[in-house]
GROMACS .gro file of N, CA and C in nm:
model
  483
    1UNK      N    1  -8.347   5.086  -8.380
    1UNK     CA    2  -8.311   5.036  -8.512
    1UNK      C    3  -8.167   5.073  -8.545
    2UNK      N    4  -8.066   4.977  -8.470
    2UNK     CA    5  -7.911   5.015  -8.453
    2UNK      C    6  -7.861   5.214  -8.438
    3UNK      N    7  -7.737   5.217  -8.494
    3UNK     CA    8  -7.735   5.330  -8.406
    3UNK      C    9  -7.775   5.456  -8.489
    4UNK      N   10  -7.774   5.573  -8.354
    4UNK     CA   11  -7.817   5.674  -8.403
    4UNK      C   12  -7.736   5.766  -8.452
    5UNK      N   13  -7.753   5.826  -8.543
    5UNK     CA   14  -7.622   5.915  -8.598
    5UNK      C   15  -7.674   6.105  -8.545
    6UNK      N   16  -7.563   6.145  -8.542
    6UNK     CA   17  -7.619   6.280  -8.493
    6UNK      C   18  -7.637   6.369  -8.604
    7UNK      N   19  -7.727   6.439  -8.618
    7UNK     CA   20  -7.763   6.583  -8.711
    7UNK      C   21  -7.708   6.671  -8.721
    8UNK      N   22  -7.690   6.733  -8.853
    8UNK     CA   23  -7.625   6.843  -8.871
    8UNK      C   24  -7.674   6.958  -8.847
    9UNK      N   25  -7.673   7.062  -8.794
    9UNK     CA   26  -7.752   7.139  -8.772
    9UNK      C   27  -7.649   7.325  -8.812
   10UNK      N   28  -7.667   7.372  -8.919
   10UNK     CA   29  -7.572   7.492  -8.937
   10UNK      C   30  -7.544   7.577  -8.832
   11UNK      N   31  -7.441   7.638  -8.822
   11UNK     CA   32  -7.440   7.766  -8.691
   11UNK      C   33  -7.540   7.870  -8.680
   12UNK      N   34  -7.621   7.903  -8.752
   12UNK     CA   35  -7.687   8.005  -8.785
   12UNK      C   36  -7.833   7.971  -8.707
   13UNK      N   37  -7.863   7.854  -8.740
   13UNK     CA   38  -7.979   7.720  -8.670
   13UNK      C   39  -7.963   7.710  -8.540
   14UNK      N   40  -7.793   7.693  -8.481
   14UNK     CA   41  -7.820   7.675  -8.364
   14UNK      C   42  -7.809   7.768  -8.282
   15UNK      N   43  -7.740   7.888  -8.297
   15UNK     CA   44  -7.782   8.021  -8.239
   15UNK      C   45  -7.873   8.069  -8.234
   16UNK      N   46  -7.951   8.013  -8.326
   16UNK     CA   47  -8.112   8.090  -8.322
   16UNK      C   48  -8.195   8.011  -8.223
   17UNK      N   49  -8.155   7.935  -8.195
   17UNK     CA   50  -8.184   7.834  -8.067
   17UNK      C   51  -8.190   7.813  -7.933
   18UNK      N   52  -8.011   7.871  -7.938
   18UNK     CA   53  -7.923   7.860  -7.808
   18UNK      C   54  -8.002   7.929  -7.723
   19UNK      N   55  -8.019   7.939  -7.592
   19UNK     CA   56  -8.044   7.973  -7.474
   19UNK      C   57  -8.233   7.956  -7.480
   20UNK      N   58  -8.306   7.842  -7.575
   20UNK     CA   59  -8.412   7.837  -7.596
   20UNK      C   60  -8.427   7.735  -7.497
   21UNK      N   61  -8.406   7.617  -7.440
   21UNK     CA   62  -8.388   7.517  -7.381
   21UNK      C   63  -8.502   7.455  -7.463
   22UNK      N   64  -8.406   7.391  -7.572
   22UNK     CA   65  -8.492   7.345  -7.706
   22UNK      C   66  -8.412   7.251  -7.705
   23UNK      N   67  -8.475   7.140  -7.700
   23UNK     CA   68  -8.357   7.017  -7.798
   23UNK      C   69  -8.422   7.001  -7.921
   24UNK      N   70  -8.273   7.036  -8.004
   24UNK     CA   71  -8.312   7.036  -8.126
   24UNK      C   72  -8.289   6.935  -8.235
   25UNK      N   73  -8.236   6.832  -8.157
   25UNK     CA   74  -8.247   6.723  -8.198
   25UNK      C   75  -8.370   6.645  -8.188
   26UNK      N   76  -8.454   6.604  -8.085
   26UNK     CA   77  -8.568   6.625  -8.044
   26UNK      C   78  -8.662   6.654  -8.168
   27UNK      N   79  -8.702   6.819  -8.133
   27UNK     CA   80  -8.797   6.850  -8.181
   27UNK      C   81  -8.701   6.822  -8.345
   28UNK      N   82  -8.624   6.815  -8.401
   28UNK     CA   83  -8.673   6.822  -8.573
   28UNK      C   84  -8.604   6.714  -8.608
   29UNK      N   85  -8.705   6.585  -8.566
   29UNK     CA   86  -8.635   6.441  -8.601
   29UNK      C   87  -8.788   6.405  -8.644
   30UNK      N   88  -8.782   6.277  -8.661
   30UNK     CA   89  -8.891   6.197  -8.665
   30UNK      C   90  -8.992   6.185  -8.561
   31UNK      N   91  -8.982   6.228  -8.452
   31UNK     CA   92  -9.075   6.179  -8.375
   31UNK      C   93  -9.076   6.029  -8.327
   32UNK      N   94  -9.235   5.950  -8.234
   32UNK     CA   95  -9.229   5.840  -8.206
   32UNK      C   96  -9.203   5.780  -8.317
   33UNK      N   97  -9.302   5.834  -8.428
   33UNK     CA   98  -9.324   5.699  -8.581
   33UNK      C   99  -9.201   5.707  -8.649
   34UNK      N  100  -9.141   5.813  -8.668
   34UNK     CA  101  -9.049   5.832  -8.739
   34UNK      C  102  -8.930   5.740  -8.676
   35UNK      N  103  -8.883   5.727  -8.530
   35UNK     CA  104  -8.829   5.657  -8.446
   35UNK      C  105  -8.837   5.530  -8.485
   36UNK      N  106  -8.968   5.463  -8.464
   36UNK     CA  107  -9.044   5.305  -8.545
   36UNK      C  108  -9.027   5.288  -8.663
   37UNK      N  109  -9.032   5.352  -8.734
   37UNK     CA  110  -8.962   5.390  -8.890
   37UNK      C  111  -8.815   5.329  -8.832
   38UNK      N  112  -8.752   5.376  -8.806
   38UNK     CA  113  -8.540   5.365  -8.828
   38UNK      C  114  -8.530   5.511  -8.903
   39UNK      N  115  -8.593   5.622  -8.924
   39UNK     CA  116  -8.584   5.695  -8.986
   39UNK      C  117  -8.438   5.821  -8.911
   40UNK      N  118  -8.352   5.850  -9.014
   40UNK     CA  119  -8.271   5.920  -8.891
   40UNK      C  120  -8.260   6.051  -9.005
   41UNK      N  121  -8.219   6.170  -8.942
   41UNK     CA  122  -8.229   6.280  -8.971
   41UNK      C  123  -8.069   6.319  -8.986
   42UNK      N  124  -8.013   6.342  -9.159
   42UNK     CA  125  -7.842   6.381  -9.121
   42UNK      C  126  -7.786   6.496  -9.152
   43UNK      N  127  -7.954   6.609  -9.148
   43UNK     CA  128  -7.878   6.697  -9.218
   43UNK      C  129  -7.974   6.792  -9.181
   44UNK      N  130  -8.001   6.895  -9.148
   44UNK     CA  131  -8.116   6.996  -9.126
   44UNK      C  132  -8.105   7.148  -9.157
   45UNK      N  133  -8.166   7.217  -9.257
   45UNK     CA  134  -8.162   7.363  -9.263
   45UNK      C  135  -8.301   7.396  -9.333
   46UNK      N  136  -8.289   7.536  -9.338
   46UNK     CA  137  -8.477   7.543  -9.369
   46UNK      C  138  -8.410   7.559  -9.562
   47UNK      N  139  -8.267   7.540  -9.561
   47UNK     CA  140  -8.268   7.497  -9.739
   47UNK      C  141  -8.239   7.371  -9.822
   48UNK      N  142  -8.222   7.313  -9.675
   48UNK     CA  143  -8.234   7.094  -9.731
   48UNK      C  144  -8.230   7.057  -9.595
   49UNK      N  145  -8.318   6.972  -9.608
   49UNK     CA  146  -8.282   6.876  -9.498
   49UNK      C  147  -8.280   6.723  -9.593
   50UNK      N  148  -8.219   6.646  -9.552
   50UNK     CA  149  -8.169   6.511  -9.570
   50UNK      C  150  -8.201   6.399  -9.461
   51UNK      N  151  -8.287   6.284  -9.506
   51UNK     CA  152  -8.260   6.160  -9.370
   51UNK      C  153  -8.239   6.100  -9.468
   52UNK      N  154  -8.314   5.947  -9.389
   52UNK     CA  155  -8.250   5.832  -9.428
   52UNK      C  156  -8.388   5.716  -9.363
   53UNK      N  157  -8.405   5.636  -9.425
   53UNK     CA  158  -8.471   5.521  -9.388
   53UNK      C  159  -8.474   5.342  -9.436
   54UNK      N  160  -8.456   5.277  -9.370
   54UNK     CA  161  -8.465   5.120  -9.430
   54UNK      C  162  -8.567   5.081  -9.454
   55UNK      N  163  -8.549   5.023  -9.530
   55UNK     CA  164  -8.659   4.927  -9.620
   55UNK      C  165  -8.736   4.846  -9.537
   56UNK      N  166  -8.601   4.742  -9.466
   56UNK     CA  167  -8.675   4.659  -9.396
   56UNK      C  168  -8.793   4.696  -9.314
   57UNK      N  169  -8.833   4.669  -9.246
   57UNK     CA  170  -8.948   4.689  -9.192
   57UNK      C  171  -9.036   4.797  -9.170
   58UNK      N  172  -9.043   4.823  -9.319
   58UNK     CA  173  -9.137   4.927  -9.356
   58UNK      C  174  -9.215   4.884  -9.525
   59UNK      N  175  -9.245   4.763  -9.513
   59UNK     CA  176  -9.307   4.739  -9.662
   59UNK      C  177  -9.439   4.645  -9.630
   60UNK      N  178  -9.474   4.667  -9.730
   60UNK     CA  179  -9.630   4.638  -9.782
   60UNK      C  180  -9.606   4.416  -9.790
   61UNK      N  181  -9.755   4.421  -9.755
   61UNK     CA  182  -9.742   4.256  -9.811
   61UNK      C  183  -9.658   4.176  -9.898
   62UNK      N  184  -9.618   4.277 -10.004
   62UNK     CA  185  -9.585   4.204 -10.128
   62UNK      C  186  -9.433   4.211 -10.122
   63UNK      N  187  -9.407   4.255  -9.978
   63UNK     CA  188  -9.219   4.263  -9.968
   63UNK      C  189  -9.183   4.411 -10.005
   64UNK      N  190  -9.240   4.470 -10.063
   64UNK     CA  191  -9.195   4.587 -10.098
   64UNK      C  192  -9.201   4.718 -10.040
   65UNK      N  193  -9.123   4.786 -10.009
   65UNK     CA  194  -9.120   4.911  -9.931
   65UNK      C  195  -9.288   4.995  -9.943
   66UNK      N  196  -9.350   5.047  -9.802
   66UNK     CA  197  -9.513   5.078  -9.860
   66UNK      C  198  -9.452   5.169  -9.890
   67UNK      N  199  -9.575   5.245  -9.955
   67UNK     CA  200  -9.604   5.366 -10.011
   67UNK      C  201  -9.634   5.491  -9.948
   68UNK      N  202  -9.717   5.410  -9.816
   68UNK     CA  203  -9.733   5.511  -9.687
   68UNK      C  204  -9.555   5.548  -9.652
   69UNK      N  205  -9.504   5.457  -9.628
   69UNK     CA  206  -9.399   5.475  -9.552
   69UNK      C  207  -9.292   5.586  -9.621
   70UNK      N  208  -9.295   5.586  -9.726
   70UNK     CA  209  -9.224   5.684  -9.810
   70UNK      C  210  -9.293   5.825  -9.751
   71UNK      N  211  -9.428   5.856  -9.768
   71UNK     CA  212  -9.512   5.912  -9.732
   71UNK      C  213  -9.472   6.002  -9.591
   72UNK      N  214  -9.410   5.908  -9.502
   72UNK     CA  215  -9.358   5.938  -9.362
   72UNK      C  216  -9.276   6.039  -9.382
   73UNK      N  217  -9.173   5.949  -9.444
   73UNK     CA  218  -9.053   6.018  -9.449
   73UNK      C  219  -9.033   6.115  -9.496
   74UNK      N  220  -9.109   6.166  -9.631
   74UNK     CA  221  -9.129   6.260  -9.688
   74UNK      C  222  -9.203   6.391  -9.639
   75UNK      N  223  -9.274   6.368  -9.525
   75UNK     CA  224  -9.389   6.466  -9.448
   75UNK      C  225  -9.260   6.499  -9.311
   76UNK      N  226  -9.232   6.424  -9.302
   76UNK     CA  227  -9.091   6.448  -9.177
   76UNK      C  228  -9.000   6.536  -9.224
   77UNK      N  229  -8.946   6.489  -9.350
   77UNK     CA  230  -8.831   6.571  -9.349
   77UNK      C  231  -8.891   6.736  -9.415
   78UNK      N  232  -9.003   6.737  -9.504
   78UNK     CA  233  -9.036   6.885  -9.545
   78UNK      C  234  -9.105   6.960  -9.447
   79UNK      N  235  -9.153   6.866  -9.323
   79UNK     CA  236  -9.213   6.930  -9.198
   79UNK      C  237  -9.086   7.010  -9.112
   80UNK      N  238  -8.948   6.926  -9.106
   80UNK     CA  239  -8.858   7.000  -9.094
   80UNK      C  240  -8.763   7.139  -9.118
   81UNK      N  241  -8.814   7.077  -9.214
   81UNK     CA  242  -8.793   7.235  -9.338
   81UNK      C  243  -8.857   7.319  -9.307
   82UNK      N  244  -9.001   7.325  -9.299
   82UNK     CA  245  -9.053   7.404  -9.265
   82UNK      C  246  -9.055   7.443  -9.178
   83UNK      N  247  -9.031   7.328  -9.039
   83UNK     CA  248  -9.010   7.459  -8.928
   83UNK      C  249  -8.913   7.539  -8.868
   84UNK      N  250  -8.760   7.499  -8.936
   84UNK     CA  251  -8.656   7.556  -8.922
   84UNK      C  252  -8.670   7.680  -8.998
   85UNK      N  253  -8.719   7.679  -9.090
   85UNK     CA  254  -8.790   7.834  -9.208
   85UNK      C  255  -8.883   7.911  -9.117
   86UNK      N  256  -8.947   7.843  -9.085
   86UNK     CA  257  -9.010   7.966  -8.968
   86UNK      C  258  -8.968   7.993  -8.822
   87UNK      N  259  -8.850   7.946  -8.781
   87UNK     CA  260  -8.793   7.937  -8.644
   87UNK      C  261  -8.872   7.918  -8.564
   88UNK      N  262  -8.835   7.958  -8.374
   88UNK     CA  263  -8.855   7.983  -8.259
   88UNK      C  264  -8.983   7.971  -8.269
   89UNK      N  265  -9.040   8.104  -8.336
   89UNK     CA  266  -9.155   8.159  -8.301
   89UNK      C  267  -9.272   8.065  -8.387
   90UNK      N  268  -9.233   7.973  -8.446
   90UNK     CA  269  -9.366   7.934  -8.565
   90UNK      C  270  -9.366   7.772  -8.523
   91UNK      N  271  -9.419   7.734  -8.582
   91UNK     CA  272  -9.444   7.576  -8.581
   91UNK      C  273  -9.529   7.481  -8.708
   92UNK      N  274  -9.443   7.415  -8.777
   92UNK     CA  275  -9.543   7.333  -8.912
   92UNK      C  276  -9.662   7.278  -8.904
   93UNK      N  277  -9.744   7.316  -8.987
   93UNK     CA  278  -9.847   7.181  -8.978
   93UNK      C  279  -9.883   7.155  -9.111
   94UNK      N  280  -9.873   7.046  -9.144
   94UNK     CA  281  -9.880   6.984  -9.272
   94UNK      C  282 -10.000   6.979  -9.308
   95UNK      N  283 -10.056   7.034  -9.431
   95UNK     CA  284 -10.224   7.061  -9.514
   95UNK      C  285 -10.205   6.940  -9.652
   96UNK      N  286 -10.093   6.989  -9.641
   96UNK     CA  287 -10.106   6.879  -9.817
   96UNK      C  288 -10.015   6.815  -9.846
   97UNK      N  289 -10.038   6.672  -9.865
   97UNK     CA  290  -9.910   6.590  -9.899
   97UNK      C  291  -9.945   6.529  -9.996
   98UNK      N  292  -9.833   6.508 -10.133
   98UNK     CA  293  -9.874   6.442 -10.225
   98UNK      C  294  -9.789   6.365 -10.270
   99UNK      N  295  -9.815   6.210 -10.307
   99UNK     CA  296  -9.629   6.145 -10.336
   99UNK      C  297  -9.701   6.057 -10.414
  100UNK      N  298  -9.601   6.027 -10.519
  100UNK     CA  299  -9.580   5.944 -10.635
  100UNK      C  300  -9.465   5.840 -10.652
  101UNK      N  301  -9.488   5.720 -10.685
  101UNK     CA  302  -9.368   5.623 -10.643
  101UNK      C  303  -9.360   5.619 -10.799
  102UNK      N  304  -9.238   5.546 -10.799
  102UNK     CA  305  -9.184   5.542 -10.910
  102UNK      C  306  -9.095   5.376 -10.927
  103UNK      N  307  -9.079   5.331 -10.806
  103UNK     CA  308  -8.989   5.174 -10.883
  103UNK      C  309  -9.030   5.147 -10.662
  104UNK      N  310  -9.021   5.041 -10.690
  104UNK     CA  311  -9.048   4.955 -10.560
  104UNK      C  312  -8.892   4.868 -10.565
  105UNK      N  313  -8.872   4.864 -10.397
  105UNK     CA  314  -8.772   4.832 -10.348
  105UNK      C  315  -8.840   4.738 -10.232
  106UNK      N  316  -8.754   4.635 -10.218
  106UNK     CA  317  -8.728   4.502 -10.139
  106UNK      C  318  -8.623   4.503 -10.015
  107UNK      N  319  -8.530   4.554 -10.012
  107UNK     CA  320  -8.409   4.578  -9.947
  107UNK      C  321  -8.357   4.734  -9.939
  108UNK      N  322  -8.269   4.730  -9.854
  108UNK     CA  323  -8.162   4.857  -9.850
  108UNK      C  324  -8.198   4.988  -9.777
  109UNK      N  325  -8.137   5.118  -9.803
  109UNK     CA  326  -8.177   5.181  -9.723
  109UNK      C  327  -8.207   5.331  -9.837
  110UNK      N  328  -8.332   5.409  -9.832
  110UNK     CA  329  -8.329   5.517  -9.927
  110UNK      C  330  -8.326   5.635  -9.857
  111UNK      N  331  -8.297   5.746  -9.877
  111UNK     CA  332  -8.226   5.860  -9.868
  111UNK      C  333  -8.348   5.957  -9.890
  112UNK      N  334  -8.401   6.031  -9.848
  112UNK     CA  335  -8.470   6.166  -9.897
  112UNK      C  336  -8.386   6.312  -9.909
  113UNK      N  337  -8.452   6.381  -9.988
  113UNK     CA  338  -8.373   6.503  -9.971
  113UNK      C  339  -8.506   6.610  -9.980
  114UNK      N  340  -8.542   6.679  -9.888
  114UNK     CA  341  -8.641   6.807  -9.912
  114UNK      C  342  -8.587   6.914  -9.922
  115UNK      N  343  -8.606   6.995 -10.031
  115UNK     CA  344  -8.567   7.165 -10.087
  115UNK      C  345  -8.687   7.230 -10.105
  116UNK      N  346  -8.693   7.340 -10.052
  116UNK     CA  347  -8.797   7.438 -10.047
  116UNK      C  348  -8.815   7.447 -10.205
  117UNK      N  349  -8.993   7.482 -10.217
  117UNK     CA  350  -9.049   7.536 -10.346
  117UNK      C  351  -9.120   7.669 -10.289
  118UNK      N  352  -9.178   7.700 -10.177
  118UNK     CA  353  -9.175   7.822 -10.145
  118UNK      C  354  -9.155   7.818 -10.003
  119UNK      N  355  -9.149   7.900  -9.984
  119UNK     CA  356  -9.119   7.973  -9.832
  119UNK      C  357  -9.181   8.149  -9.789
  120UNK      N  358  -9.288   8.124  -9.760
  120UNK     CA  359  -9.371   8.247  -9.695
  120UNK      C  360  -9.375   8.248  -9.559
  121UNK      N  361  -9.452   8.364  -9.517
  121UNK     CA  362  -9.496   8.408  -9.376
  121UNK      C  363  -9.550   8.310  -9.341
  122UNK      N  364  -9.675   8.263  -9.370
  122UNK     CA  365  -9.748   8.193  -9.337
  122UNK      C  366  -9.777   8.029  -9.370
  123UNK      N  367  -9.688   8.000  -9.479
  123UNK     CA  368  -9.705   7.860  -9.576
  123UNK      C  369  -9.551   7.852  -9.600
  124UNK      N  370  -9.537   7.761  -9.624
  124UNK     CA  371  -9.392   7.684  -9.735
  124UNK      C  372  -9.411   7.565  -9.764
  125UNK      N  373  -9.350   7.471  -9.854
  125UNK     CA  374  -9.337   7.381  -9.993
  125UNK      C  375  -9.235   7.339  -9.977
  126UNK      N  376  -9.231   7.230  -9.953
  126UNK     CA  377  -9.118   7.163  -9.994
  126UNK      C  378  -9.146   7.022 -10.066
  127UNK      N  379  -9.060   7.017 -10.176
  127UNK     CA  380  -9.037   6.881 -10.278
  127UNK      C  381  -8.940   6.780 -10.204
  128UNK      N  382  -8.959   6.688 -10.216
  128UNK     CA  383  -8.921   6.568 -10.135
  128UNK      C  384  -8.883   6.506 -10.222
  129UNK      N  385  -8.774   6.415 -10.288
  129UNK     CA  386  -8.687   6.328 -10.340
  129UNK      C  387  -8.680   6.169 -10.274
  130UNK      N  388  -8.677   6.085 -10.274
  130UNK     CA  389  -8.607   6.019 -10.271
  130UNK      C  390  -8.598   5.899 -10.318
  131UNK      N  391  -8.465   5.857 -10.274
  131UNK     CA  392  -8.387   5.762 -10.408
  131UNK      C  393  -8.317   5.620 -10.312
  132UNK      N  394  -8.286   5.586 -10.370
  132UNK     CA  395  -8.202   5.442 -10.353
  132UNK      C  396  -8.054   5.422 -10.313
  133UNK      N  397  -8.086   5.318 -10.295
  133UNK     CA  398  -7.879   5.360 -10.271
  133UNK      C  399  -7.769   5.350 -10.395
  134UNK      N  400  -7.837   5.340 -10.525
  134UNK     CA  401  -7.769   5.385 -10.677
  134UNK      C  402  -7.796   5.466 -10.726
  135UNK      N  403  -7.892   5.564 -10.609
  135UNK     CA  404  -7.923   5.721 -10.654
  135UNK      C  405  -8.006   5.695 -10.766
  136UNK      N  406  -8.125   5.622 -10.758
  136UNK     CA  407  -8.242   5.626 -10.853
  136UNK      C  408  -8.352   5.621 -10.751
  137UNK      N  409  -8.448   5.740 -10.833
  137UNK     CA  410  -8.561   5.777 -10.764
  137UNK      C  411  -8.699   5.695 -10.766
  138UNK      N  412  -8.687   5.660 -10.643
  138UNK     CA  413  -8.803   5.598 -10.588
  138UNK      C  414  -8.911   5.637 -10.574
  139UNK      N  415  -8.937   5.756 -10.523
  139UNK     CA  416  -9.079   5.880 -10.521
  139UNK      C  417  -9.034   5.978 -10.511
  140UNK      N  418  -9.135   6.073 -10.530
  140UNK     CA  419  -9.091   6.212 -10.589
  140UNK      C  420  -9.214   6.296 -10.481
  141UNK      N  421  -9.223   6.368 -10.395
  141UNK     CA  422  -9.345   6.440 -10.293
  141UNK      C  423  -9.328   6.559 -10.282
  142UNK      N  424  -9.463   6.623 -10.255
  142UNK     CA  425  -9.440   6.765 -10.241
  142UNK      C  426  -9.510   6.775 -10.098
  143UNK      N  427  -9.464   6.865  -9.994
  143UNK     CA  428  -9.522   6.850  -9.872
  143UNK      C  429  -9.554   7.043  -9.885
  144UNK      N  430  -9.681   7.067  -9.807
  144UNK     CA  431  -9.705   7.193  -9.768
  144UNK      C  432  -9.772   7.214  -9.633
  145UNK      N  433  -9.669   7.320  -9.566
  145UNK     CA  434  -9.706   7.305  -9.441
  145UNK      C  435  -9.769   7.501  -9.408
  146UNK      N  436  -9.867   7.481  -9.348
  146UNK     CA  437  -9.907   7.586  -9.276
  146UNK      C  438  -9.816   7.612  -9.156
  147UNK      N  439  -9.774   7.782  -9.173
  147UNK     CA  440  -9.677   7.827  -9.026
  147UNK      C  441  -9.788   7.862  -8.945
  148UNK      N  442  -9.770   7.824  -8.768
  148UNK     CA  443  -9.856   7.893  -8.721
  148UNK      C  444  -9.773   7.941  -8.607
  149UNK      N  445  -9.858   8.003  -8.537
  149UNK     CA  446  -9.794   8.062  -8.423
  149UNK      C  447  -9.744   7.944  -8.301
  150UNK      N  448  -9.628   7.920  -8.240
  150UNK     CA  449  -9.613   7.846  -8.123
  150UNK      C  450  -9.617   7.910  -7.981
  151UNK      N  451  -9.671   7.811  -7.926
  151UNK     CA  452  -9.658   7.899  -7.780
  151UNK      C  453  -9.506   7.846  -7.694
  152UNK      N  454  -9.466   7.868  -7.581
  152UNK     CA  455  -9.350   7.842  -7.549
  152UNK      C  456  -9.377   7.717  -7.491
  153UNK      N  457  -9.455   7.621  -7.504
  153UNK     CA  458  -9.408   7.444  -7.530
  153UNK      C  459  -9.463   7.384  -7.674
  154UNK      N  460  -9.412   7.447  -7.743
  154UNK     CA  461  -9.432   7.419  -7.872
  154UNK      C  462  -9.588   7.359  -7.946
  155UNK      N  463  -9.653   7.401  -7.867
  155UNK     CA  464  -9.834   7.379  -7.918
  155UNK      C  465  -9.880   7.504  -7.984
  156UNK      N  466  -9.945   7.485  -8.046
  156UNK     CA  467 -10.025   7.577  -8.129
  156UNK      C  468 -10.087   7.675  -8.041
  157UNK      N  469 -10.109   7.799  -8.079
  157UNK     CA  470 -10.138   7.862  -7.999
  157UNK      C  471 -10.310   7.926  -7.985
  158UNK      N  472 -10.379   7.904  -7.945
  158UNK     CA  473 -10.540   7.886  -7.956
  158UNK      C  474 -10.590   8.025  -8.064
  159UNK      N  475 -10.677   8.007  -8.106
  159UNK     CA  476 -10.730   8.102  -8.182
  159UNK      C  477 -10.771   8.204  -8.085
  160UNK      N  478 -10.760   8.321  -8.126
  160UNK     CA  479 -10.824   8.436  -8.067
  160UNK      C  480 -10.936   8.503  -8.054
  161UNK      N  481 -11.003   8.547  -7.990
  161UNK     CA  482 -11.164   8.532  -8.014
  161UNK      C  483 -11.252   8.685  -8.045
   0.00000   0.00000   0.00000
């Protein structure tokens, strides 16, 4: 879905990284769906992350951007958040997502922005924004993700018995 722009990623992010043989572009993007989306990622820290997604071919029957699809974007980018907040060692998994639309769009491209509402050991929150390209808000989401333990290929790591 034309081109890809590269992520920002702070120095602090990528040292905590370096010699992980992590792509970290990779792991804290969209994924396949997010990919199928056009969804691109321009900004990443566990205290905002920022993408981006088009309208086009992501709307409901009636022409209008779905509701799921906001939904995506919004679980992507606070899933991000969250797992840059728990680094290396942790990995997100999303328990609760909740989103509210607010004006339906036909065209263009809208913007999310996720900022932490908490950040624990074990859990973090993030509120999800996003808006239009006249900076009026389209939906408003709160994503909460459970930290869990990762193993070194990034899977969950089995319960203990």
């Amino acid at each position: 879905m034309g081109e890809r722009t590269t992520t920002y990623f702070p120095p602090e992010i990528l040292e905590q990284y370096a010699g992980l043989g992590v792509d970290l572009r990779g792991l804290f993007s969209g994924g396949h769906l997010g990919e199928r989306m056009g969804i691109q990622i321009l900004e990443a820290a566990p205290e905002k992350v920022v993408g981006t997604m088009p309208v086009e071919g992501n709307t409901q029957p009636m022409g209008l951007l779905h509701g799921g699809a906001s939904a995506v974007l919004a679980e992507t980018l606070g899933s991000v958040g969250a797992m840059l907040h728990g680094g290396p060692g942790k990995m997100a998994v999303g328990v609760d997502l909740n989103a509210t639309h607010h004006r339906g769009l036909r065209s263009g491209l809208v913007t999310g922005t996720a900022t932490p509402v908490h950040r624990g050991r074990s859990s973090a929150t993030y509120e999800i924004v996003i808006t239009d390209e006249a900076d009026k808000r389209v939906c408003t989401a709160r994503l909460t993700c459970m930290l869990r333990p990762a193993t070194p290929t990034g899977t969950t790591a089995p319960p203990a018995n």
